[in-house]
Amino acid sequence: MEENKPPQDLSTSQHKKKGINLPLDLAIDILRRLPAKSLARSRCVSKQWETVIGDYIVKNSIVSGSLAQPPPDARHFIMDILVKNRVHAFSYAYPHQITNENNQFYQEKIFGRSKDTAQFQYVGGLIGFGSPKHGKFTIHNPTTGQCVSLPDVGIPWRFYLFGYDPLRNQYKVACLSMSTIEPEKSCKVFTFGDPAKQWRKCSSGHYSPFEYLVCPNEAVCINGKIYYTAMKIDGSGSVLISFSVETERFNHVQAPENIFLHRGDVSLVNYQGKLRCVGRNNLNNEDMDVWVMENAEKQEWSKITHMAVLQEIPSSMISFAVSHPGGEIIIVPDLFCKFASDVYCYSPNNNRRSRLVIQTPTSSQGYFRIWPVTEPVENIMSLS
């Protein structure tokens, strides 16, 4: 029983010889002020330090957001680079050098390779990615550089949902089949940190996701719920679906009226803890419509139209996301680019739009696509 008690002070054997002991609450307060990389190194001091940092700082900070935040103007991206021999290299890109007011050179950390494109989700400082055709689902921590691949799920043509449950402090991955064959076997769930380390059958709950085909758009996790779009099997329309990370149940979400979810230029985004649908105006391609779910329980929506935001922006720029903490709407190409990529940033607060040209070390090696990262944080959670 004594081994399970939390340490009452944080000290090394060397410090003990000199009579230096720190009370636990004081040690935690000091450690919280360290940068994420310094915290990661501090975990190597001893098992006692690793326990304190893991149990009292890392777990709590995922929920409260107390880990170090990047500067407000630091826009982070995930990149998919199509290099030689048709191999895809995946990297995490962040500002490294600003050459002028609009041009930024981005440093990269390559964290994966595949023979095919991948679906990406960024949740609480971790990147989840996997190929719809083949390959295992992988979780990457860009702060620590760790990567871990989950066991093969055994479902062909799959779509992954990666989310975080703040109540139980758990990451989970749900895998849905994009095939209508054997629908009762086409949904499995993996709980990260589960000693069994196995995929298990998922109970769909009150709503069955098997009546629809998952759209290839990216999903978004907000307050323990993953939202994604799907189409009816007969092709008669599209729907908005939520998956509860805690209860592992699917539910139908009432989408805004007169919105075409299956259209490629409508994106689901997390804006300050609320679900938003962002897309081009149906009548005027220069205007941008933003639907806001004001009440998640009642599924009540409001709509804001930003005039002329998309003026003179190419029609291929049809993918949207929101950056943190300024609340900018990031507009990126939906196609692969060569050498460099134009990115537009719109701030609803001051109605200002700016343009960036992003270059990376690997962009000269092939074609690439980019995904903006929403609310980037430095997470030192261990994936081992």
GROMACS .gro file of C-alpha atoms in nm:
model
  384
    1MET     CA    1   0.000   0.000   0.000
    2GLU     CA    2   0.285   0.236   0.073
    3GLU     CA    3   0.407   0.210  -0.287
    4ASN     CA    4   0.079   0.353  -0.423
    5LYS     CA    5   0.094   0.671  -0.215
    6PRO     CA    6   0.193   0.989  -0.406
    7PRO     CA    7   0.534   1.131  -0.315
    8GLN     CA    8   0.521   1.400  -0.050
    9ASP     CA    9   0.831   1.580  -0.174
   10LEU     CA   10   1.032   1.598  -0.494
   11SER     CA   11   1.405   1.564  -0.451
   12THR     CA   12   1.706   1.375  -0.579
   13SER     CA   13   1.931   1.166  -0.359
   14GLN     CA   14   2.202   1.429  -0.399
   15HIS     CA   15   1.971   1.701  -0.274
   16LYS     CA   16   1.865   1.484   0.019
   17LYS     CA   17   2.225   1.462   0.134
   18LYS     CA   18   2.236   1.842   0.142
   19GLY     CA   19   1.903   1.862   0.322
   20ILE     CA   20   1.709   2.014   0.031
   21ASN     CA   21   1.350   1.888   0.003
   22LEU     CA   22   1.065   2.046  -0.192
   23PRO     CA   23   0.701   2.005  -0.085
   24LEU     CA   24   0.495   1.838  -0.357
   25ASP     CA   25   0.267   2.135  -0.422
   26LEU     CA   26   0.564   2.372  -0.456
   27ALA     CA   27   0.747   2.134  -0.687
   28ILE     CA   28   0.441   2.101  -0.910
   29ASP     CA   29   0.400   2.480  -0.926
   30ILE     CA   30   0.764   2.518  -1.032
   31LEU     CA   31   0.748   2.240  -1.291
   32ARG     CA   32   0.432   2.385  -1.448
   33ARG     CA   33   0.631   2.695  -1.541
   34LEU     CA   34   0.889   2.500  -1.742
   35PRO     CA   35   0.873   2.477  -2.123
   36ALA     CA   36   0.738   2.147  -2.254
   37LYS     CA   37   1.078   2.024  -2.375
   38SER     CA   38   1.235   2.096  -2.035
   39LEU     CA   39   0.954   1.902  -1.870
   40ALA     CA   40   1.017   1.610  -2.102
   41ARG     CA   41   1.385   1.604  -2.004
   42SER     CA   42   1.296   1.638  -1.634
   43ARG     CA   43   1.101   1.311  -1.653
   44CYS     CA   44   1.434   1.132  -1.699
   45VAL     CA   45   1.572   1.243  -1.360
   46SER     CA   46   1.407   0.960  -1.167
   47LYS     CA   47   1.095   0.747  -1.149
   48GLN     CA   48   0.963   0.981  -0.880
   49TRP     CA   49   0.996   1.284  -1.108
   50GLU     CA   50   0.836   1.090  -1.396
   51THR     CA   51   0.538   0.998  -1.176
   52VAL     CA   52   0.484   1.353  -1.051
   53ILE     CA   53   0.513   1.512  -1.396
   54GLY     CA   54   0.295   1.246  -1.560
   55ASP     CA   55   0.020   1.231  -1.296
   56TYR     CA   56   0.002   1.590  -1.173
   57ILE     CA   57   0.098   1.795  -1.479
   58VAL     CA   58   0.058   1.611  -1.809
   59LYS     CA   59  -0.288   1.460  -1.747
   60ASN     CA   60  -0.434   1.776  -1.596
   61SER     CA   61  -0.283   2.007  -1.855
   62ILE     CA   62  -0.443   1.820  -2.146
   63VAL     CA   63  -0.781   1.918  -2.005
   64SER     CA   64  -0.703   2.265  -1.876
   65GLY     CA   65  -0.475   2.369  -2.159
   66SER     CA   66  -0.199   2.475  -1.919
   67LEU     CA   67   0.080   2.334  -2.133
   68ALA     CA   68   0.283   2.586  -2.329
   69GLN     CA   69   0.099   2.750  -2.618
   70PRO     CA   70   0.275   2.859  -2.939
   71PRO     CA   71   0.291   3.236  -3.004
   72PRO     CA   72  -0.036   3.385  -3.139
   73ASP     CA   73   0.114   3.437  -3.486
   74ALA     CA   74   0.267   3.088  -3.506
   75ARG     CA   75   0.050   2.902  -3.754
   76HIS     CA   76   0.120   2.529  -3.755
   77PHE     CA   77   0.043   2.285  -4.037
   78ILE     CA   78   0.040   1.915  -4.117
   79MET     CA   79   0.184   1.837  -4.459
   80ASP     CA   80   0.147   1.547  -4.701
   81ILE     CA   81   0.435   1.550  -4.951
   82LEU     CA   82   0.421   1.329  -5.259
   83VAL     CA   83   0.787   1.250  -5.325
   84LYS     CA   84   0.968   1.019  -5.564
   85ASN     CA   85   0.838   0.669  -5.639
   86ARG     CA   86   0.487   0.781  -5.541
   87VAL     CA   87   0.570   0.770  -5.170
   88HIS     CA   88   0.398   1.011  -4.931
   89ALA     CA   89   0.597   1.175  -4.650
   90PHE     CA   90   0.400   1.328  -4.363
   91SER     CA   91   0.546   1.616  -4.165
   92TYR     CA   92   0.461   1.870  -3.896
   93ALA     CA   93   0.550   2.223  -4.007
   94TYR     CA   94   0.596   2.533  -3.794
   95PRO     CA   95   0.739   2.885  -3.858
   96HIS     CA   96   1.116   2.891  -3.881
   97GLN     CA   97   1.209   3.202  -4.078
   98ILE     CA   98   1.017   3.501  -4.212
   99THR     CA   99   1.169   3.632  -4.536
  100ASN     CA  100   0.926   3.920  -4.579
  101GLU     CA  101   0.582   4.035  -4.466
  102ASN     CA  102   0.395   3.762  -4.655
  103ASN     CA  103   0.654   3.490  -4.712
  104GLN     CA  104   0.738   3.239  -4.439
  105PHE     CA  105   0.982   2.950  -4.446
  106TYR     CA  106   0.860   2.654  -4.240
  107GLN     CA  107   1.075   2.402  -4.056
  108GLU     CA  108   0.951   2.043  -4.071
  109LYS     CA  109   0.962   1.724  -3.871
  110ILE     CA  110   0.880   1.421  -4.087
  111PHE     CA  111   0.686   1.171  -3.877
  112GLY     CA  112   0.559   0.910  -4.123
  113ARG     CA  113   0.562   0.764  -4.473
  114SER     CA  114   0.303   0.575  -4.674
  115LYS     CA  115   0.228   0.446  -5.021
  116ASP     CA  116  -0.100   0.636  -5.015
  117THR     CA  117  -0.255   0.958  -4.890
  118ALA     CA  118  -0.367   0.973  -4.527
  119GLN     CA  119  -0.646   1.120  -4.317
  120PHE     CA  120  -0.527   1.347  -4.037
  121GLN     CA  121  -0.677   1.461  -3.708
  122TYR     CA  122  -0.503   1.684  -3.456
  123VAL     CA  123  -0.636   1.638  -3.102
  124GLY     CA  124  -0.484   1.778  -2.782
  125GLY     CA  125  -0.130   1.802  -2.915
  126LEU     CA  126  -0.132   1.459  -3.083
  127ILE     CA  127  -0.165   1.376  -3.454
  128GLY     CA  128  -0.366   1.070  -3.558
  129PHE     CA  129  -0.331   0.951  -3.916
  130GLY     CA  130  -0.401   0.648  -4.131
  131SER     CA  131  -0.462   0.545  -4.489
  132PRO     CA  132  -0.811   0.447  -4.607
  133LYS     CA  133  -0.667   0.165  -4.820
  134HIS     CA  134  -0.386   0.007  -4.622
  135GLY     CA  135  -0.151   0.063  -4.331
  136LYS     CA  136  -0.208   0.091  -3.958
  137PHE     CA  137  -0.344   0.391  -3.773
  138THR     CA  138  -0.059   0.583  -3.611
  139ILE     CA  139  -0.047   0.842  -3.333
  140HIS     CA  140   0.237   1.097  -3.334
  141ASN     CA  141   0.343   1.343  -3.065
  142PRO     CA  142   0.518   1.636  -3.241
  143THR     CA  143   0.654   1.768  -2.910
  144THR     CA  144   0.837   1.451  -2.804
  145GLY     CA  145   0.882   1.302  -3.151
  146GLN     CA  146   0.728   0.970  -3.044
  147CYS     CA  147   0.516   0.760  -3.281
  148VAL     CA  148   0.310   0.450  -3.206
  149SER     CA  149   0.111   0.237  -3.451
  150LEU     CA  150  -0.204   0.055  -3.344
  151PRO     CA  151  -0.265  -0.309  -3.442
  152ASP     CA  152  -0.412  -0.371  -3.785
  153VAL     CA  153  -0.789  -0.327  -3.757
  154GLY     CA  154  -0.868  -0.573  -4.037
  155ILE     CA  155  -1.135  -0.353  -4.199
  156PRO     CA  156  -1.099  -0.274  -4.572
  157TRP     CA  157  -1.159   0.080  -4.697
  158ARG     CA  158  -1.178   0.235  -4.355
  159PHE     CA  159  -1.231   0.581  -4.210
  160TYR     CA  160  -1.075   0.671  -3.876
  161LEU     CA  161  -1.215   0.895  -3.602
  162PHE     CA  162  -0.958   1.016  -3.347
  163GLY     CA  163  -1.085   1.185  -3.031
  164TYR     CA  164  -1.024   1.272  -2.667
  165ASP     CA  165  -1.257   1.227  -2.370
  166PRO     CA  166  -1.177   1.500  -2.111
  167LEU     CA  167  -1.390   1.336  -1.840
  168ARG     CA  168  -1.194   1.010  -1.837
  169ASN     CA  169  -0.873   1.155  -1.978
  170GLN     CA  170  -0.871   0.901  -2.262
  171TYR     CA  171  -0.781   0.905  -2.629
  172LYS     CA  172  -0.983   0.671  -2.850
  173VAL     CA  173  -0.986   0.572  -3.216
  174ALA     CA  174  -1.300   0.452  -3.394
  175CYS     CA  175  -1.272   0.280  -3.731
  176LEU     CA  176  -1.564   0.272  -3.975
  177SER     CA  177  -1.580   0.076  -4.297
  178MET     CA  178  -1.661   0.269  -4.613
  179SER     CA  179  -1.805  -0.052  -4.758
  180THR     CA  180  -2.164  -0.175  -4.723
  181ILE     CA  181  -2.050  -0.538  -4.699
  182GLU     CA  182  -2.108  -0.696  -4.355
  183PRO     CA  183  -2.211  -0.370  -4.182
  184GLU     CA  184  -2.239  -0.542  -3.842
  185LYS     CA  185  -1.861  -0.594  -3.850
  186SER     CA  186  -1.769  -0.251  -3.983
  187CYS     CA  187  -1.715  -0.052  -3.664
  188LYS     CA  188  -1.439  -0.106  -3.408
  189VAL     CA  189  -1.291   0.103  -3.125
  190PHE     CA  190  -0.941   0.119  -2.976
  191THR     CA  191  -0.879   0.284  -2.637
  192PHE     CA  192  -0.529   0.426  -2.612
  193GLY     CA  193  -0.358   0.301  -2.295
  194ASP     CA  194  -0.580  -0.007  -2.264
  195PRO     CA  195  -0.360  -0.299  -2.145
  196ALA     CA  196  -0.540  -0.532  -2.387
  197LYS     CA  197  -0.415  -0.326  -2.684
  198GLN     CA  198  -0.690  -0.463  -2.908
  199TRP     CA  199  -0.966  -0.334  -3.129
  200ARG     CA  200  -1.312  -0.426  -3.003
  201LYS     CA  201  -1.659  -0.420  -3.151
  202CYS     CA  202  -1.847  -0.093  -3.111
  203SER     CA  203  -2.212  -0.065  -3.011
  204SER     CA  204  -2.372   0.200  -3.230
  205GLY     CA  205  -2.635   0.298  -2.972
  206HIS     CA  206  -2.948   0.486  -3.072
  207TYR     CA  207  -2.822   0.568  -3.418
  208SER     CA  208  -2.670   0.336  -3.673
  209PRO     CA  209  -2.383   0.475  -3.881
  210PHE     CA  210  -2.407   0.182  -4.121
  211GLU     CA  211  -2.691   0.336  -4.321
  212TYR     CA  212  -2.449   0.593  -4.460
  213LEU     CA  213  -2.119   0.612  -4.642
  214VAL     CA  214  -1.857   0.825  -4.468
  215CYS     CA  215  -1.746   1.129  -4.667
  216PRO     CA  216  -1.368   1.166  -4.710
  217ASN     CA  217  -1.366   1.504  -4.533
  218GLU     CA  218  -1.171   1.550  -4.212
  219ALA     CA  219  -1.351   1.503  -3.881
  220VAL     CA  220  -1.328   1.738  -3.581
  221CYS     CA  221  -1.332   1.658  -3.205
  222ILE     CA  222  -1.496   1.911  -2.970
  223ASN     CA  223  -1.559   1.857  -2.599
  224GLY     CA  224  -1.545   1.479  -2.623
  225LYS     CA  225  -1.755   1.447  -2.941
  226ILE     CA  226  -1.628   1.377  -3.291
  227TYR     CA  227  -1.830   1.531  -3.574
  228TYR     CA  228  -1.811   1.410  -3.934
  229THR     CA  229  -2.021   1.411  -4.251
  230ALA     CA  230  -2.167   1.113  -4.439
  231MET     CA  231  -2.393   1.043  -4.736
  232LYS     CA  232  -2.693   0.817  -4.759
  233ILE     CA  233  -2.620   0.491  -4.939
  234ASP     CA  234  -2.879   0.568  -5.206
  235GLY     CA  235  -2.712   0.905  -5.271
  236SER     CA  236  -3.022   1.105  -5.180
  237GLY     CA  237  -2.852   1.339  -4.935
  238SER     CA  238  -2.590   1.400  -4.670
  239VAL     CA  239  -2.600   1.402  -4.290
  240LEU     CA  240  -2.399   1.527  -3.996
  241ILE     CA  241  -2.308   1.261  -3.738
  242SER     CA  242  -2.150   1.277  -3.393
  243PHE     CA  243  -1.958   1.007  -3.207
  244SER     CA  244  -1.927   1.031  -2.829
  245VAL     CA  245  -1.576   0.934  -2.722
  246GLU     CA  246  -1.700   0.858  -2.370
  247THR     CA  247  -2.010   0.647  -2.443
  248GLU     CA  248  -1.898   0.526  -2.790
  249ARG     CA  249  -2.241   0.600  -2.934
  250PHE     CA  250  -2.334   0.756  -3.267
  251ASN     CA  251  -2.604   1.017  -3.303
  252HIS     CA  252  -2.757   1.215  -3.583
  253VAL     CA  253  -2.693   1.590  -3.561
  254GLN     CA  254  -2.939   1.837  -3.705
  255ALA     CA  255  -2.738   2.022  -3.970
  256PRO     CA  256  -2.804   2.386  -4.065
  257GLU     CA  257  -3.077   2.440  -4.322
  258ASN     CA  258  -2.986   2.491  -4.685
  259ILE     CA  259  -2.631   2.364  -4.645
  260PHE     CA  260  -2.473   2.104  -4.872
  261LEU     CA  261  -2.248   1.902  -4.644
  262HIS     CA  262  -2.131   1.673  -4.922
  263ARG     CA  263  -1.988   1.971  -5.107
  264GLY     CA  264  -1.610   1.982  -5.085
  265ASP     CA  265  -1.595   2.350  -4.994
  266VAL     CA  266  -1.781   2.310  -4.662
  267SER     CA  267  -1.555   2.235  -4.366
  268LEU     CA  268  -1.627   2.141  -4.005
  269VAL     CA  269  -1.412   2.345  -3.764
  270ASN     CA  270  -1.363   2.392  -3.392
  271TYR     CA  271  -1.400   2.758  -3.302
  272GLN     CA  272  -1.353   2.835  -2.932
  273GLY     CA  273  -1.518   2.510  -2.829
  274LYS     CA  274  -1.812   2.535  -3.070
  275LEU     CA  275  -1.882   2.344  -3.390
  276ARG     CA  276  -1.888   2.561  -3.701
  277CYS     CA  277  -1.956   2.486  -4.066
  278VAL     CA  278  -1.759   2.714  -4.296
  279GLY     CA  279  -1.812   2.734  -4.671
  280ARG     CA  280  -1.874   2.945  -4.976
  281ASN     CA  281  -2.204   3.123  -5.006
  282ASN     CA  282  -2.451   2.933  -5.226
  283LEU     CA  283  -2.542   3.243  -5.428
  284ASN     CA  284  -2.223   3.446  -5.421
  285ASN     CA  285  -1.888   3.266  -5.442
  286GLU     CA  286  -1.708   3.572  -5.305
  287ASP     CA  287  -1.886   3.557  -4.969
  288MET     CA  288  -1.815   3.312  -4.688
  289ASP     CA  289  -2.092   3.163  -4.472
  290VAL     CA  290  -2.023   3.049  -4.115
  291TRP     CA  291  -2.284   2.844  -3.929
  292VAL     CA  292  -2.234   2.826  -3.551
  293MET     CA  293  -2.384   2.558  -3.326
  294GLU     CA  294  -2.483   2.784  -3.037
  295ASN     CA  295  -2.633   2.504  -2.827
  296ALA     CA  296  -2.496   2.152  -2.869
  297GLU     CA  297  -2.779   1.993  -2.669
  298LYS     CA  298  -3.062   2.165  -2.854
  299GLN     CA  299  -2.859   2.170  -3.180
  300GLU     CA  300  -2.944   2.534  -3.246
  301TRP     CA  301  -2.754   2.712  -3.521
  302SER     CA  302  -2.688   3.074  -3.611
  303LYS     CA  303  -2.542   3.204  -3.935
  304ILE     CA  304  -2.291   3.477  -4.015
  305THR     CA  305  -2.201   3.586  -4.367
  306HIS     CA  306  -1.864   3.756  -4.421
  307MET     CA  307  -1.881   3.967  -4.736
  308ALA     CA  308  -1.618   3.948  -5.013
  309VAL     CA  309  -1.378   3.736  -4.801
  310LEU     CA  310  -1.320   3.495  -5.089
  311GLN     CA  311  -1.287   3.763  -5.354
  312GLU     CA  312  -1.009   3.683  -5.606
  313ILE     CA  313  -0.926   3.360  -5.423
  314PRO     CA  314  -0.896   3.067  -5.671
  315SER     CA  315  -1.179   2.817  -5.672
  316SER     CA  316  -0.931   2.544  -5.575
  317MET     CA  317  -0.892   2.712  -5.233
  318ILE     CA  318  -1.188   2.538  -5.076
  319SER     CA  319  -1.060   2.394  -4.750
  320PHE     CA  320  -1.110   2.587  -4.426
  321ALA     CA  321  -0.983   2.563  -4.069
  322VAL     CA  322  -0.948   2.786  -3.764
  323SER     CA  323  -0.623   2.879  -3.596
  324HIS     CA  324  -0.563   2.941  -3.226
  325PRO     CA  325  -0.574   3.166  -3.031
  326GLY     CA  326  -0.657   3.455  -3.262
  327GLY     CA  327  -0.959   3.283  -3.414
  328GLU     CA  328  -0.843   3.334  -3.771
  329ILE     CA  329  -1.010   3.135  -4.046
  330ILE     CA  330  -0.738   2.971  -4.253
  331ILE     CA  331  -0.810   2.903  -4.621
  332VAL     CA  332  -0.581   2.648  -4.787
  333PRO     CA  333  -0.573   2.471  -5.126
  334ASP     CA  334  -0.764   2.146  -5.158
  335LEU     CA  335  -0.519   2.027  -5.423
  336PHE     CA  336  -0.154   1.928  -5.423
  337CYS     CA  337   0.082   2.222  -5.481
  338LYS     CA  338   0.437   2.247  -5.617
  339PHE     CA  339   0.728   2.428  -5.444
  340ALA     CA  340   0.516   2.672  -5.240
  341SER     CA  341   0.156   2.725  -5.137
  342ASP     CA  342  -0.062   3.031  -5.099
  343VAL     CA  343  -0.254   3.044  -4.773
  344TYR     CA  344  -0.512   3.307  -4.682
  345CYS     CA  345  -0.586   3.412  -4.324
  346TYR     CA  346  -0.907   3.598  -4.240
  347SER     CA  347  -0.967   3.760  -3.901
  348PRO     CA  348  -1.340   3.808  -3.825
  349ASN     CA  349  -1.251   4.043  -3.539
  350ASN     CA  350  -1.110   4.319  -3.759
  351ASN     CA  351  -1.243   4.201  -4.098
  352ARG     CA  352  -0.890   4.172  -4.236
  353ARG     CA  353  -0.754   3.921  -4.482
  354SER     CA  354  -0.385   3.846  -4.535
  355ARG     CA  355  -0.192   3.615  -4.766
  356LEU     CA  356   0.104   3.393  -4.688
  357VAL     CA  357   0.334   3.198  -4.918
  358ILE     CA  358   0.453   2.888  -4.736
  359GLN     CA  359   0.774   2.713  -4.829
  360THR     CA  360   0.927   2.407  -4.665
  361PRO     CA  361   1.251   2.210  -4.709
  362THR     CA  362   1.066   1.918  -4.870
  363SER     CA  363   0.829   2.120  -5.087
  364SER     CA  364   1.093   2.132  -5.362
  365GLN     CA  365   1.101   1.750  -5.373
  366GLY     CA  366   0.746   1.696  -5.494
  367TYR     CA  367   0.384   1.799  -5.467
  368PHE     CA  368   0.229   1.862  -5.127
  369ARG     CA  369  -0.096   1.941  -4.945
  370ILE     CA  370  -0.136   2.118  -4.613
  371TRP     CA  371  -0.383   2.107  -4.323
  372PRO     CA  372  -0.399   2.391  -4.068
  373VAL     CA  373  -0.362   2.284  -3.704
  374THR     CA  374  -0.634   2.407  -3.470
  375GLU     CA  375  -0.527   2.504  -3.117
  376PRO     CA  376  -0.168   2.368  -3.122
  377VAL     CA  377  -0.026   2.282  -2.780
  378GLU     CA  378   0.293   2.122  -2.656
  379ASN     CA  379   0.197   1.786  -2.508
  380ILE     CA  380   0.469   1.581  -2.336
  381MET     CA  381   0.247   1.277  -2.285
  382SER     CA  382   0.443   0.956  -2.337
  383LEU     CA  383   0.314   0.720  -2.606
  384SER     CA  384   0.504   0.415  -2.477
   0.00000   0.00000   0.00000
